[in-house]
Coordinates of N, CA and C in Angstrom, one line a residue:
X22 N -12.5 56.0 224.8 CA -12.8 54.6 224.6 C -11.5 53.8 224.5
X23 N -10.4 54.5 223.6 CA -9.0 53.2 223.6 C -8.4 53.3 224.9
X24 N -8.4 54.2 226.1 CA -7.5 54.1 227.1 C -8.3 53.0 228.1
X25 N -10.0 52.9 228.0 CA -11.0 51.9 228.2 C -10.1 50.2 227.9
X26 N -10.6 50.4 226.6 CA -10.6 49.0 226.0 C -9.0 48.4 225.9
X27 N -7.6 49.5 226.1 CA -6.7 49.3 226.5 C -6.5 48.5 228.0
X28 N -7.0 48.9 228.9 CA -6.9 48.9 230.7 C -7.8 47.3 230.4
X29 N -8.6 46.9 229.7 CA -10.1 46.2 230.4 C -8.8 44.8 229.5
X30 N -8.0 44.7 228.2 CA -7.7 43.6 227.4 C -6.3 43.5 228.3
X31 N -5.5 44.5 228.7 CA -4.6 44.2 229.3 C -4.2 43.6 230.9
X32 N -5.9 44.5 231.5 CA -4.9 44.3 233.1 C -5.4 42.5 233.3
X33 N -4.5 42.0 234.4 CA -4.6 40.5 234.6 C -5.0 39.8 235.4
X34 N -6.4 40.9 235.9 CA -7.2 40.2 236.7 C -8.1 40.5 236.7
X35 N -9.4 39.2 236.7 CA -10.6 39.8 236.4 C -11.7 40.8 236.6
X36 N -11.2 40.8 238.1 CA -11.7 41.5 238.9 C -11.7 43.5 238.7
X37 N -10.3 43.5 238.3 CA -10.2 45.0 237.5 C -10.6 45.2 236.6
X38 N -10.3 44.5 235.8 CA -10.8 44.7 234.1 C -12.3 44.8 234.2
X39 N -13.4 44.0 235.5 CA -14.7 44.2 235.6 C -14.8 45.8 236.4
X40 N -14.1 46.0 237.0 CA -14.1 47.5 237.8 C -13.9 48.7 237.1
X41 N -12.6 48.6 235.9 CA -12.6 49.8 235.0 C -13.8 50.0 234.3
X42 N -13.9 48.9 233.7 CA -15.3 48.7 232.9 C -16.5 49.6 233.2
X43 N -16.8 49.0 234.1 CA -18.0 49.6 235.4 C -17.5 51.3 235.7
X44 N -16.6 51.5 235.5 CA -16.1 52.8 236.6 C -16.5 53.5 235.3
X45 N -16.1 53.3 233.8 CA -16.1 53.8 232.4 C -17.6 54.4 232.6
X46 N -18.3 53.1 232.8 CA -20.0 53.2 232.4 C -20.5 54.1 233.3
X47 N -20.0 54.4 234.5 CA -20.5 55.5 235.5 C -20.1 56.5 235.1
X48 N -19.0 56.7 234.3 CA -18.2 57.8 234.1 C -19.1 58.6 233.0
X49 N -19.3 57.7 232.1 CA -20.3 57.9 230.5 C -21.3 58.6 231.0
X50 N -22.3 58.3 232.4 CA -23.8 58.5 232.3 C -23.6 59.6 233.1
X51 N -22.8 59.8 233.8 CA -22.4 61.2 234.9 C -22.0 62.3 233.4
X52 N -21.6 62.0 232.9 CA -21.0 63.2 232.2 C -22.2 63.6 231.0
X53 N -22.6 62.6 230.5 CA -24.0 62.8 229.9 C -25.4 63.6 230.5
X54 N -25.3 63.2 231.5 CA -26.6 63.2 232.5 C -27.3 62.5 232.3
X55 N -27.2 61.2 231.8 CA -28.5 60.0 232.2 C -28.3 59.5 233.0
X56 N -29.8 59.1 233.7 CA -30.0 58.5 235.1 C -30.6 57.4 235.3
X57 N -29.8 56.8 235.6 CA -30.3 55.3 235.8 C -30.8 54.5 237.3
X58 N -31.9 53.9 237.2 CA -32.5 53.9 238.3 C -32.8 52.2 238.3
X59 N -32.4 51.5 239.1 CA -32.7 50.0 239.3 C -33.6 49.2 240.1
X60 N -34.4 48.8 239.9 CA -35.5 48.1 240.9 C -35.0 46.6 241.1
X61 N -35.4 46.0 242.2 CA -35.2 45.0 242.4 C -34.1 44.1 242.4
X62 N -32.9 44.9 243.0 CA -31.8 44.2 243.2 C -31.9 43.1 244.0
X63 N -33.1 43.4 245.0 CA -33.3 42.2 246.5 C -33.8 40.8 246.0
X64 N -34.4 40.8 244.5 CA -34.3 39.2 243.3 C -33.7 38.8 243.4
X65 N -32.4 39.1 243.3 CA -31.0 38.5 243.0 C -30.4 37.2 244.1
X66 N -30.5 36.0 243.6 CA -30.3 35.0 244.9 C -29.0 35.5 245.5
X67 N -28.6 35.2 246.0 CA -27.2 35.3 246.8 C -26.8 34.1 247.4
X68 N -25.3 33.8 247.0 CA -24.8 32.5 246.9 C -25.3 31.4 246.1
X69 N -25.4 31.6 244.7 CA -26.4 30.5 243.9 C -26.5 31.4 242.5
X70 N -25.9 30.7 241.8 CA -25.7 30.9 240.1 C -27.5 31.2 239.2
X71 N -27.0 32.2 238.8 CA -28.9 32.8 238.3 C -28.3 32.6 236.8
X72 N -29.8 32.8 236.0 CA -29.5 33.5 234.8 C -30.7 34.4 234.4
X73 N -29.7 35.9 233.8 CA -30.8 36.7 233.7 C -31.5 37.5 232.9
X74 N -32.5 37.2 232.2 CA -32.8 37.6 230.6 C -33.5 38.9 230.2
X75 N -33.1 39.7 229.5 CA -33.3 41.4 229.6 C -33.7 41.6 228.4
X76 N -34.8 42.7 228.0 CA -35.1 42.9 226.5 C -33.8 43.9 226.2
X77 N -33.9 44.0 224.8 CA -32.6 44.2 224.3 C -32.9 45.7 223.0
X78 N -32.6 46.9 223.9 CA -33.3 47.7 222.8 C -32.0 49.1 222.0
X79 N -31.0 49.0 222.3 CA -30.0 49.9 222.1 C -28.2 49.3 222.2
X80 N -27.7 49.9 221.9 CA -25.8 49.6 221.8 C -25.9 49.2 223.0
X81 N -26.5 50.5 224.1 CA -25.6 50.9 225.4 C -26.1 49.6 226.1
X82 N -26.7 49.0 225.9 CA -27.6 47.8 227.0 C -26.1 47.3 227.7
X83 N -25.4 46.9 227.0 CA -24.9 45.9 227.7 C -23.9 46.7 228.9
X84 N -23.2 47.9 228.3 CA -22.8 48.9 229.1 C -23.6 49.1 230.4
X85 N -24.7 49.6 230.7 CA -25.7 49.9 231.6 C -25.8 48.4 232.2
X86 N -25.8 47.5 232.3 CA -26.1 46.2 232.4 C -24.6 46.4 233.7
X87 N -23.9 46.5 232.9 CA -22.6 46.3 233.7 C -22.1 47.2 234.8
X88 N -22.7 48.8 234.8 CA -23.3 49.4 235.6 C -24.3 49.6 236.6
X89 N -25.1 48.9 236.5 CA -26.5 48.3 237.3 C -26.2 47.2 238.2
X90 N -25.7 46.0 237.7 CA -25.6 44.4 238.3 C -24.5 44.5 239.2
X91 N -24.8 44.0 240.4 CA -23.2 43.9 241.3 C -22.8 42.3 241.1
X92 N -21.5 42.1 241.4 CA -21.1 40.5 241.3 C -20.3 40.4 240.1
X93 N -19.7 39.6 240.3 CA -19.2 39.2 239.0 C -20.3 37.9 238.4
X94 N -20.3 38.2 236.5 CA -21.3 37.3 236.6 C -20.8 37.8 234.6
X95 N -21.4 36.6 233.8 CA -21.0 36.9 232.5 C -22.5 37.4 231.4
X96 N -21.6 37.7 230.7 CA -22.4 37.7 229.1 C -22.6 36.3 228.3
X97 N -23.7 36.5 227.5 CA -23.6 35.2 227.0 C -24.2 36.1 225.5
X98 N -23.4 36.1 224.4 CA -23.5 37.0 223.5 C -23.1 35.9 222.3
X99 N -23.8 36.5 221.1 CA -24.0 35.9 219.9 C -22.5 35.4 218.9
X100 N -21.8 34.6 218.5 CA -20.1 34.4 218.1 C -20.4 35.2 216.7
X101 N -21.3 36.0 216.1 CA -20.9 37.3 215.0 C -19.8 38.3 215.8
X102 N -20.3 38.6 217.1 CA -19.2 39.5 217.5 C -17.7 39.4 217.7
X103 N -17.7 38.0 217.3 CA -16.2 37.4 217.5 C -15.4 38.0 216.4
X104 N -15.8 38.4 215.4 CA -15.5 38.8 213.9 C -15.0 40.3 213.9
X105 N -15.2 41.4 214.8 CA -14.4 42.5 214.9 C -12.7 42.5 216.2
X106 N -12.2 42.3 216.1 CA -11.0 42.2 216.8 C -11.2 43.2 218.1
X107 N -11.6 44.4 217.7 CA -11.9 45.2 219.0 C -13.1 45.0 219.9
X108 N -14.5 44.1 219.3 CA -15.3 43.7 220.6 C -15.0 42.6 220.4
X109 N -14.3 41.7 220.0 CA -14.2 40.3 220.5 C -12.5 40.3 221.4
X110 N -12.0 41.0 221.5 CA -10.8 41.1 222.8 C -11.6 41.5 224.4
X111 N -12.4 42.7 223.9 CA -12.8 43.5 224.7 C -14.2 42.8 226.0
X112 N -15.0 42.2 225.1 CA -15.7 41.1 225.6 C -15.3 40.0 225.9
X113 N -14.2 39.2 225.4 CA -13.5 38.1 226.2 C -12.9 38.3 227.4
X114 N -12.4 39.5 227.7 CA -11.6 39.8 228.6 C -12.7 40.2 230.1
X115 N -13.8 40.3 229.5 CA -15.0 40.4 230.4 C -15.4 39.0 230.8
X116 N -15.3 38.4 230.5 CA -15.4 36.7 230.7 C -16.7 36.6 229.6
X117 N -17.1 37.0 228.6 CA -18.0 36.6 227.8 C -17.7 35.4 226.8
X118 N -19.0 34.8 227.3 CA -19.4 33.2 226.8 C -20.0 33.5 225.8
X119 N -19.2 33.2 224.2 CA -20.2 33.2 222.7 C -20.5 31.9 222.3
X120 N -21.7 32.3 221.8 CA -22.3 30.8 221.3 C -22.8 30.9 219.4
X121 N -23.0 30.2 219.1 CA -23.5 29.8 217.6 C -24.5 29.6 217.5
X122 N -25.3 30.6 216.8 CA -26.6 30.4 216.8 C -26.9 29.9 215.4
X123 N -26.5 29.4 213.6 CA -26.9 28.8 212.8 C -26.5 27.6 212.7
X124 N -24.9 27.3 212.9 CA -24.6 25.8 213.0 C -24.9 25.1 214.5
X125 N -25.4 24.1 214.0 CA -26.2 23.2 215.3 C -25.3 22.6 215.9
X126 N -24.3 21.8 215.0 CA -23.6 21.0 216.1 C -22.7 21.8 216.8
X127 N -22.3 23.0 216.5 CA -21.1 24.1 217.2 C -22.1 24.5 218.8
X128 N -23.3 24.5 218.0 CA -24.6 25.3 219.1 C -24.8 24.2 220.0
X129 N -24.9 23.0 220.0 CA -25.2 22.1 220.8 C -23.6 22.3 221.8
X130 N -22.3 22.3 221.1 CA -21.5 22.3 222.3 C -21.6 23.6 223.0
X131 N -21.9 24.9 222.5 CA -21.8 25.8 223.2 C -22.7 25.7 224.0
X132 N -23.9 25.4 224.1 CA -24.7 25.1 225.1 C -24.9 24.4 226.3
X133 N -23.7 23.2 225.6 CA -23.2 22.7 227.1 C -22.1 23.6 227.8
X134 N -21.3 24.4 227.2 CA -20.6 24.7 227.8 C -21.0 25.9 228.6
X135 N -21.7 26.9 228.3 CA -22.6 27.4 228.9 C -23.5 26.8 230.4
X136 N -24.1 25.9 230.1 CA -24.8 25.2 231.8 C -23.8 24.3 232.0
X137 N -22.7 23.9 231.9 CA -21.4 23.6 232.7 C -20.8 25.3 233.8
X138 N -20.6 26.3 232.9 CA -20.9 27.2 233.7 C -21.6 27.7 234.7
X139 N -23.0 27.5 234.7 CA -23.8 27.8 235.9 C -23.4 26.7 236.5
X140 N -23.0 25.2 236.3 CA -23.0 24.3 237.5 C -21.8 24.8 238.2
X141 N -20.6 25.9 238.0 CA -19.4 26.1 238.0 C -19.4 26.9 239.0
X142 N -21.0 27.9 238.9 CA -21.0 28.7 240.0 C -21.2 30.2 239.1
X143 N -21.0 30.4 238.3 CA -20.7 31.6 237.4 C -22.6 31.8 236.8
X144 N -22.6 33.0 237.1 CA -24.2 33.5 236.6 C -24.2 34.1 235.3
X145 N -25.1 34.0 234.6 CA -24.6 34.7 233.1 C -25.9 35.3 232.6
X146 N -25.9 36.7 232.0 CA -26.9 37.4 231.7 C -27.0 37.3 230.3
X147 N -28.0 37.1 229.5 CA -28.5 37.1 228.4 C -29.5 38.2 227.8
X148 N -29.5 38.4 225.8 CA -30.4 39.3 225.3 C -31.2 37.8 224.7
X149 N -32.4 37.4 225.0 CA -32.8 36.6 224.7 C -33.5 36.7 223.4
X150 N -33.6 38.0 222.8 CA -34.2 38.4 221.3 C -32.7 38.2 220.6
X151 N -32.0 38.1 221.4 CA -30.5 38.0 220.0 C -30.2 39.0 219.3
X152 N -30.9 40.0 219.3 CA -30.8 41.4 218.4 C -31.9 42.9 218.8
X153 N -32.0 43.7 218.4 CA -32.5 44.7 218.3 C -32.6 45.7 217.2
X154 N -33.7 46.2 216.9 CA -34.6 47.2 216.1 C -34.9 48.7 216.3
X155 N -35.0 49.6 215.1 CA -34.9 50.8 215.5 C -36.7 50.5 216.0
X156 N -37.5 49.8 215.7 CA -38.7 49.8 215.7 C -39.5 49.1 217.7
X157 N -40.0 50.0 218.2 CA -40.5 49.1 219.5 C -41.1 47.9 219.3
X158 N -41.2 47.1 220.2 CA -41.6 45.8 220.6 C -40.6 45.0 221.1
X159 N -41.1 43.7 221.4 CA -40.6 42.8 221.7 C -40.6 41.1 220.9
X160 N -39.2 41.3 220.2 CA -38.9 40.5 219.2 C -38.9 39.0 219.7
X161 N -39.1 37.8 219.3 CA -38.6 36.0 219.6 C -37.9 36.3 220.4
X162 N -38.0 35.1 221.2 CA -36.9 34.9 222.0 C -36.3 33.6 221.5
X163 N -34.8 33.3 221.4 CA -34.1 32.3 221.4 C -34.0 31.6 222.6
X164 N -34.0 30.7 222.5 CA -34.2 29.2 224.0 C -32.9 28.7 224.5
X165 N -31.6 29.5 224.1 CA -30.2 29.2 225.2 C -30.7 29.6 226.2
X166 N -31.1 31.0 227.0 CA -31.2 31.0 228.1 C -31.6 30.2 228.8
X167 N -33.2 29.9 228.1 CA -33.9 29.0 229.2 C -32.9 27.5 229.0
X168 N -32.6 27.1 227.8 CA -31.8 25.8 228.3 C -31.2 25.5 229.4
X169 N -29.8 26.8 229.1 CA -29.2 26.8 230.5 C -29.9 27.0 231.6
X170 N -31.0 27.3 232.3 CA -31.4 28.0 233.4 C -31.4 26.2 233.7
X171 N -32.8 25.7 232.8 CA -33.4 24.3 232.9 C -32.5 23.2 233.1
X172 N -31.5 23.4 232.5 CA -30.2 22.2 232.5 C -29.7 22.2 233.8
X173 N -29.1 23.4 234.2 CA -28.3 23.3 235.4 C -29.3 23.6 236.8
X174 N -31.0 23.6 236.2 CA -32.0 23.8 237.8 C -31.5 25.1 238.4
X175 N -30.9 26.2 237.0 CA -30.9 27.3 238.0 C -31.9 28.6 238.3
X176 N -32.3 29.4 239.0 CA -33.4 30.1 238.6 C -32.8 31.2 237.4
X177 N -34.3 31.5 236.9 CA -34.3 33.1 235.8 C -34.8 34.0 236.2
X178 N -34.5 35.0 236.1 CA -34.4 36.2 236.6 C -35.1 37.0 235.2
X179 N -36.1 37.2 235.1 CA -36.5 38.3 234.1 C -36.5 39.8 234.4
X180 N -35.5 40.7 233.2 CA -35.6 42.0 233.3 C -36.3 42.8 232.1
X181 N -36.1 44.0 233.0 CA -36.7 45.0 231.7 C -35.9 46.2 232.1
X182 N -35.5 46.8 230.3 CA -35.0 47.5 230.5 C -35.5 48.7 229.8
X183 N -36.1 49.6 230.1 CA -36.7 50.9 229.7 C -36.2 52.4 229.7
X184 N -36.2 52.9 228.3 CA -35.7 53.9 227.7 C -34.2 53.6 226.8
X185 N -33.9 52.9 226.9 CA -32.6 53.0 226.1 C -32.8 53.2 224.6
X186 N -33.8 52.6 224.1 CA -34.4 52.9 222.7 C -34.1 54.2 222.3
X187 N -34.8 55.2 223.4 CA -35.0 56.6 223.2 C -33.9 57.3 223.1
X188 N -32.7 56.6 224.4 CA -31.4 56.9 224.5 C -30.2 56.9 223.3
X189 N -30.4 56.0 222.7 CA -29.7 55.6 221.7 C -30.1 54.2 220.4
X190 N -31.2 54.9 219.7 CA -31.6 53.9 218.8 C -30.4 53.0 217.3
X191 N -31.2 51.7 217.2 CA -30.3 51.3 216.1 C -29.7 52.6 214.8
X192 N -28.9 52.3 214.4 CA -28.7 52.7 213.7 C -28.4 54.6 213.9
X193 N -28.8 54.9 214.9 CA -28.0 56.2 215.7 C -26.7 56.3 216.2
X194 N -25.9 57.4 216.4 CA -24.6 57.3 216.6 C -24.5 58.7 217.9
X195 N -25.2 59.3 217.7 CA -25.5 60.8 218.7 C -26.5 60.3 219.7
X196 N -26.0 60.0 221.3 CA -27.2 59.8 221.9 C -28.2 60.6 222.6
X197 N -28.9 60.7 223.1 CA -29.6 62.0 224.1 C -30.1 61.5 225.3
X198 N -30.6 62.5 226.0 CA -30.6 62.1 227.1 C -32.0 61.9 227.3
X199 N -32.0 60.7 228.4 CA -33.2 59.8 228.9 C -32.9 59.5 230.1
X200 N -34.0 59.2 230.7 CA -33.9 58.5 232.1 C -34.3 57.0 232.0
X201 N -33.2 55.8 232.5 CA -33.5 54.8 232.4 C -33.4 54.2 233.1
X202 N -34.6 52.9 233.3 CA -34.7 52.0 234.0 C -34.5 50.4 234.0
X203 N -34.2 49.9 235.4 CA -33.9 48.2 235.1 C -34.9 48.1 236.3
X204 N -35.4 47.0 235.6 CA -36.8 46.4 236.7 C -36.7 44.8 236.7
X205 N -35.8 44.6 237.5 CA -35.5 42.5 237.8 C -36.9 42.1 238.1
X206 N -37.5 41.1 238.1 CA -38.4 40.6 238.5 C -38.3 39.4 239.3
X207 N -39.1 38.7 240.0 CA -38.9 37.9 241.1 C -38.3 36.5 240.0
X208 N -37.6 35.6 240.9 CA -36.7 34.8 240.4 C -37.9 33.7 239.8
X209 N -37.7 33.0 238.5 CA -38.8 31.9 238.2 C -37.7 30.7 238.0
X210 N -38.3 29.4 238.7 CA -37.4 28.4 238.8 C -38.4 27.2 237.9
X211 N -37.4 26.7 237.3 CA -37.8 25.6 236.0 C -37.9 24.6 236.5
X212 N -39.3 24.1 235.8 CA -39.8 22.7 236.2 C -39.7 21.5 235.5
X213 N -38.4 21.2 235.8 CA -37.5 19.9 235.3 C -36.2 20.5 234.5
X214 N -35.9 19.8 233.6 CA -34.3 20.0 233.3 C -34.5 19.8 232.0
X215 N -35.5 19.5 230.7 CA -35.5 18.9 230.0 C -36.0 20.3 228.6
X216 N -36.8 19.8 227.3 CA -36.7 20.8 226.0 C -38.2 21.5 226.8
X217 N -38.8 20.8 227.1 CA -40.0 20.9 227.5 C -40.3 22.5 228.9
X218 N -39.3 21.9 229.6 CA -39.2 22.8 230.5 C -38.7 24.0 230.4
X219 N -37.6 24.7 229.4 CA -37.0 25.4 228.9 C -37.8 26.2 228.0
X220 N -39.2 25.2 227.0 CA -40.1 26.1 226.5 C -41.0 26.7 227.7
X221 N -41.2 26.2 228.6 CA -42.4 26.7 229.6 C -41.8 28.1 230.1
X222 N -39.9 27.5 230.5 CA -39.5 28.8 231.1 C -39.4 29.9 230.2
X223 N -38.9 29.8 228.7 CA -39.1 30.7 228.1 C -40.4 31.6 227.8
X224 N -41.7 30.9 227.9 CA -42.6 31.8 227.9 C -43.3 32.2 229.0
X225 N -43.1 31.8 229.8 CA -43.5 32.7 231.4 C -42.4 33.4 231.4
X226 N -41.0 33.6 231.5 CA -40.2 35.1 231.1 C -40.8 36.4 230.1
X227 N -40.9 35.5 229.0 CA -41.3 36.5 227.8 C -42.7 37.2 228.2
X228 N -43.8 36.2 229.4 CA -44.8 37.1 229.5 C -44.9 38.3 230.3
X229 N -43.6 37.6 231.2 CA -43.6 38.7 232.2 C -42.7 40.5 231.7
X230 N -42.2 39.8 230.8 CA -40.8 41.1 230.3 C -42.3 41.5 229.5
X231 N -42.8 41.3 228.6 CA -44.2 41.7 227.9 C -44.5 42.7 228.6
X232 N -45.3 42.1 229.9 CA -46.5 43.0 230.6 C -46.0 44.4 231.4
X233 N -44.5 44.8 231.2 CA -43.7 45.3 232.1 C -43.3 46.3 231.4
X234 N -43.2 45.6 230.1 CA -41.9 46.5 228.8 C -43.1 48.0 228.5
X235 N -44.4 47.7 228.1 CA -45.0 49.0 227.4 C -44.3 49.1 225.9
X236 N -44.2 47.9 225.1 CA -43.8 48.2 223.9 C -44.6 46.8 223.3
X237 N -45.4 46.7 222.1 CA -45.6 45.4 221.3 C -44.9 44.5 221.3
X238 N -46.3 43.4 220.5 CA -45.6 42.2 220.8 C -45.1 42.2 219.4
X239 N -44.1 41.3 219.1 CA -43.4 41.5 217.6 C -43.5 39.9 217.6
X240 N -43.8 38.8 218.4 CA -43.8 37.7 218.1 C -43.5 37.0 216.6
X241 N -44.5 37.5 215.6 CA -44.0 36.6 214.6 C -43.2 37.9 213.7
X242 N -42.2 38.4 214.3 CA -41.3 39.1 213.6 C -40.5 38.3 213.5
X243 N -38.9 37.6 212.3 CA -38.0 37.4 211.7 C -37.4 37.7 212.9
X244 N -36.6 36.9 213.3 CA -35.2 37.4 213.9 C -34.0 37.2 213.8

């Protein structure tokens, strides 16, 4: 991990720091023996800024994420992580976009600055439950994603991501081995730019990630 997170904070171009990264996460699941298997790469617009919202069930998600997706394209991750010096180097240097999820006025700027991004050209993948549970289902979703998708008219890309739970649950530190899958779904494009449309988008994603996942609804779970 430190000869990793050494290579990814220091080298000075984005483009490697995204390749070691990636080369790490291949390196992890070859030596482990998990298999990861990806559906629906052929979703993916090409030439045109997406965003793309994934249920969120293990550490390794974002690892695998970064292994799976081709392109360069960002994180859009919660600003608690800013608070450990080793994932907030290590994720900045990945081009990860954090936002504020209790203070509103900090939240309202990050949010622009976020769909200033997709108008920039830059695609950004989100955990739209904001967290994860040793327990299955599928937790709230928070409405940055769809804002940005709706603000900047860009499409959403709903994923699922299956088995990681098993792979590596909260609050585990020993993982085991699983076979796991990403299943993109066809692109859904937002109808208008406004709060309204961002709720619509948000719950045609959430139904679709639902009917796909094979895990509960946790809807009025705390998050």
């Amino acid at each position: 991990v430190l000869p990793i997170w050494l290579l990814v904070v220091s080298l000075p171009r984005p483009a490697w720091r995204l390749a070691v990264a990636r080369g790490a996460g291949r390196l992890l699941l070859a030596l482990t023996g998990v298999r990861l298997t990806v559906f629906g790469l052929d979703q993916v617009p090409q030439g045109r800024p997406f965003v793309l919202a994934v249920n969120h069930a293990s550490y390794l998600d974002g690892l695998l994420l970064l292994v799976a997706l081709p392109g360069p394209w960002s994180f859009v991750a919660k600003r608690e992580l800013t608070g450990s010096f080793f994932s907030r180097w290590f994720l900045a240097r990945l081009g990860t976009l954090f936002v504020e999820r209790f203070d509103k006025q900090r939240g309202v700027e990050d949010a622009r600055r976020v769909t200033d991004s997709l108008h920039e050209g830059r695609s950004l993948v989100y955990f739209p439950e904001g967290t994860f549970r040793r327990q299955p289902g599928l937790l709230p979703f928070h409405l940055g994603a769809f804002q940005a998708a709706a603000g900047a008219g860009s499409p959403l890309l709903p994923a699922v991501l299956r088995g990681t739970r098993s792979l590596l649950r909260d609050g585990q530190w020993l993982p085991r081995r699983a076979r796991i899958t990403l299943a993109i779904g066809a692109p859904l494009e937002p109808e208008g730019d406004g709060w309204n449309a961002a709720v619509a988008l948000r719950d045609r994603t959430r139904a679709e990630i639902l009917a796909r996942l094979g895990e509960p609804d946790l809807i009025d779970q705390p998050v």
